[in-house]
Coordinates of C-alpha atoms in Angstrom, one line a residue:
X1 CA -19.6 1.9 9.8
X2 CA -15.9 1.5 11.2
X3 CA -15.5 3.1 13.7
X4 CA -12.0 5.4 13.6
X5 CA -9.9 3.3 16.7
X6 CA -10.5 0.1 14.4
X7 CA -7.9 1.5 12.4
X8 CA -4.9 0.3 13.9
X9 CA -1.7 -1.3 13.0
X10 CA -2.3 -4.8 13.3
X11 CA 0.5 -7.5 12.5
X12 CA -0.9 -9.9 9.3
X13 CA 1.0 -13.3 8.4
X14 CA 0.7 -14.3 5.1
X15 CA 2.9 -17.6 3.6
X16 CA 5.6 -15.6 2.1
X17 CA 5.0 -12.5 4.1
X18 CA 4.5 -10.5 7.6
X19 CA 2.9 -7.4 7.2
X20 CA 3.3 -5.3 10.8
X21 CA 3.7 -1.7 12.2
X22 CA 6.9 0.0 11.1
X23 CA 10.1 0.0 13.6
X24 CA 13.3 2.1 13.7
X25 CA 15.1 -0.9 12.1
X26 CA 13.3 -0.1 8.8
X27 CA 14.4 3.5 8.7
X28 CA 17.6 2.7 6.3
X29 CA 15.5 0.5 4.0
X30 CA 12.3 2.6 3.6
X31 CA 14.9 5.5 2.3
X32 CA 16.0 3.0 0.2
X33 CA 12.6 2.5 -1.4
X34 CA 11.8 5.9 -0.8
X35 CA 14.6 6.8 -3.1
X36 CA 14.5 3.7 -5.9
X37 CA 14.4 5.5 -8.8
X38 CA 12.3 2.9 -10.5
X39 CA 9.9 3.2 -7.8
X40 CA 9.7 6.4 -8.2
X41 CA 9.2 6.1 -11.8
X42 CA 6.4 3.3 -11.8
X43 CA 4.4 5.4 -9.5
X44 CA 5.1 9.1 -11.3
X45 CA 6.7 10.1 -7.7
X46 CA 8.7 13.2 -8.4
X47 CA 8.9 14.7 -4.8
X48 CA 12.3 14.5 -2.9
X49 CA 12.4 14.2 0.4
X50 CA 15.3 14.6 3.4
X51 CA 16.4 11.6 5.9
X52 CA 14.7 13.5 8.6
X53 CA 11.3 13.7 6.9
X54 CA 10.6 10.0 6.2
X55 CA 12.1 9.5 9.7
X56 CA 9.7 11.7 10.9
X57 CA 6.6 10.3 8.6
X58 CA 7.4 6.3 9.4
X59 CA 7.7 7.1 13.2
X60 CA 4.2 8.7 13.1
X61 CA 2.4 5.9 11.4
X62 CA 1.0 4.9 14.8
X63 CA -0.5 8.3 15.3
X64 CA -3.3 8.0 13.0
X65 CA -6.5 6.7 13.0
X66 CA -7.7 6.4 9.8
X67 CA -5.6 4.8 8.3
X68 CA -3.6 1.5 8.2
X69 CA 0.0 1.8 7.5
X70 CA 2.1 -1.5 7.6
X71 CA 5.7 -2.8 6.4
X72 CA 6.4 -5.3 4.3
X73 CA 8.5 -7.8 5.5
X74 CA 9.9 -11.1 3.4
X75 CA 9.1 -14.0 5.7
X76 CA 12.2 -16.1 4.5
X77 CA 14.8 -13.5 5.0
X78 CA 13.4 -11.0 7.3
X79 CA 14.5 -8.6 5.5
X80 CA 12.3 -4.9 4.8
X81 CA 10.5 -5.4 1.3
X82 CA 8.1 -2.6 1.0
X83 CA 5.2 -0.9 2.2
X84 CA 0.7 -0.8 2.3
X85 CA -1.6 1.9 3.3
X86 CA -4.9 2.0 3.7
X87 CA -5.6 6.0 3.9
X88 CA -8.5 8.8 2.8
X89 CA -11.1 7.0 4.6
X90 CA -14.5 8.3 3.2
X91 CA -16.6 8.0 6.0
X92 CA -19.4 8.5 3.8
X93 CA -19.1 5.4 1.7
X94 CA -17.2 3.8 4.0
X95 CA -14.3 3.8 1.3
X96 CA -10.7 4.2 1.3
X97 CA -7.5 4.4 -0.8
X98 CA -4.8 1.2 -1.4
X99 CA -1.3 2.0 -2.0
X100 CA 2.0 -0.8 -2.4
X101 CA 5.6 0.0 -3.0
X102 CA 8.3 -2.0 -2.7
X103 CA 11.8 -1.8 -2.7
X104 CA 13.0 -1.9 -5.7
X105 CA 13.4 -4.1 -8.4
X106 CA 15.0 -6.8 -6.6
X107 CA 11.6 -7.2 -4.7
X108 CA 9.4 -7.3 -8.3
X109 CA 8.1 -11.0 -9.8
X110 CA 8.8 -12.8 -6.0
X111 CA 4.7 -12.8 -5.3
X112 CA 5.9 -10.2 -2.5
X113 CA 3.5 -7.2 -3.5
X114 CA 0.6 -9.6 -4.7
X115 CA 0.7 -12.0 -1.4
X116 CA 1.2 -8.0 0.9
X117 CA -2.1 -7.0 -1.4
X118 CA -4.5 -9.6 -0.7
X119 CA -3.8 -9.6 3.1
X120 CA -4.6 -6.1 3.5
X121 CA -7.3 -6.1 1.3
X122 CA -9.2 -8.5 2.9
X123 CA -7.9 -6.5 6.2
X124 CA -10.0 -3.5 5.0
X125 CA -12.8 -5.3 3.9
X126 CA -13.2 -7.9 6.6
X127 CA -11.5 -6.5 10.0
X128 CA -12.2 -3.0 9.1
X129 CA -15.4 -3.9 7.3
X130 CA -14.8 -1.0 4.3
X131 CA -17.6 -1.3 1.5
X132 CA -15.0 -0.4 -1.3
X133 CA -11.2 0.1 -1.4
X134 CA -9.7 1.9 -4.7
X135 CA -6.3 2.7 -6.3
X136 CA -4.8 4.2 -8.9
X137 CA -1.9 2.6 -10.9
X138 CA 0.2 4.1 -13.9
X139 CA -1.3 2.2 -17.4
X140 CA 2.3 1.9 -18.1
X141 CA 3.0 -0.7 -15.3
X142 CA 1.0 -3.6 -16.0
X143 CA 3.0 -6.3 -13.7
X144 CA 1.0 -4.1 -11.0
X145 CA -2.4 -4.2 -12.9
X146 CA -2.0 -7.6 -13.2
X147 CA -1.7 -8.0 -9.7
X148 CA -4.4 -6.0 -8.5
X149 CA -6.6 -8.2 -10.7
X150 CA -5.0 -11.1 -9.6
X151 CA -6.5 -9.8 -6.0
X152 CA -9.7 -8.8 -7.8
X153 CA -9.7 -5.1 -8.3
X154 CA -11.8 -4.0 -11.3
X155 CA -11.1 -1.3 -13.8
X156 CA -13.2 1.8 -13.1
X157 CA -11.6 4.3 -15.3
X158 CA -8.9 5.5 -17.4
X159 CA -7.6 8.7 -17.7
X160 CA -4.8 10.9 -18.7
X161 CA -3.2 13.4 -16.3
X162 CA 0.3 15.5 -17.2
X163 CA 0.7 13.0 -19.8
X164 CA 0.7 10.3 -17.9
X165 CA -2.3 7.5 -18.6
X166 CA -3.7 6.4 -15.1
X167 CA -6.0 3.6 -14.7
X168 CA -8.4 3.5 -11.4
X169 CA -9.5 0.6 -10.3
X170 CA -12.0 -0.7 -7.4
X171 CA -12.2 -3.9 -5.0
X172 CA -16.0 -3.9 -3.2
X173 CA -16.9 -6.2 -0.6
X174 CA -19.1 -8.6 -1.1
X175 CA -21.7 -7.6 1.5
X176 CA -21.5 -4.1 0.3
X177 CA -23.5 -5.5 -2.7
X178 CA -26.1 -6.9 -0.9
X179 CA -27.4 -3.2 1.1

């Protein structure tokens, strides 16, 4: 199992993307997603949040262990475009949590989030060597479930919560199937 120090922030090139740490530079544009209110819709976000708190919560990222928390970043521009996690590493199952946003609409339909999704997939399962990574995406966006099949998650479930249809979904790694 992974040990917790192999969860660091590593820098990931991809063709149209760089995925790497967070930096005080991205401060203005992370509230800008942060604050997107189609963002905010597609992923049910209905917590508000100061200047000082993301601040605070971007400039940590480094701090943990368990978890992989990355930016974005359009390779052609060099621009901010969004952010990935990794988090809620199960130990147990050697498992974790996925999360993508970008930031805003502007950033949909470029191959941004789908290109920023297979990189740190195959992060967790390969470099980190996680047996299952899973997510939870709004039935009411389907550009993202189409990505995350396009990556090869799986539906695992659909349920209903507040009124709000949620389907979960699951990527395993390949060697997991195999123990």
């Amino acid at each position: 199992m992974t040990e917790p120090q192999a969860w660091t922030n590593p820098t990931i090139e991809g063709q149209l993307v760089l995925l790497r740490p967070f930096t005080p530079d991205d401060l203005p544009t992370a509230w800008e997603m942060i604050t997107d209110p189609v963002g905010n819709d597609l992923t049910a976000t209905t917590d508000e949040f100061s200047y000082d708190q993301i601040t605070a919560w971007y400039l940590s990222r480094d701090e943990h262990a368990d978890r992989v928390d990355l930016a974005i970043v359009e390779r052609a521009t060099g621009e901010f475009a969004g952010e990935v996690v990794l988090s809620d590493h199960d130990r147990s199952t050697n498992s974790c949590s996925f999360r993508i946003s970008l930031r805003g609409p502007d950033w949909f339909g470029r191959g941004l989030g789908t290109e920023a999704t297979a990189l740190i997939v195959r992060h967790g399962l390969d470099e980190l060597g996680l047996a299952r990574i899973t997510l939870e995406v709004l039935a009411r966006n389907p550009r993202a479930v189409r990505t995350y099949e396009k990556v090869g998650f799986v539906r695992t479930a659909e349920v209903v919560e507040d009124g709000e249809a949620w389907i979960h979904m699951a990527i395993t790694s390949p060697a997991s199937a195999l123990t």
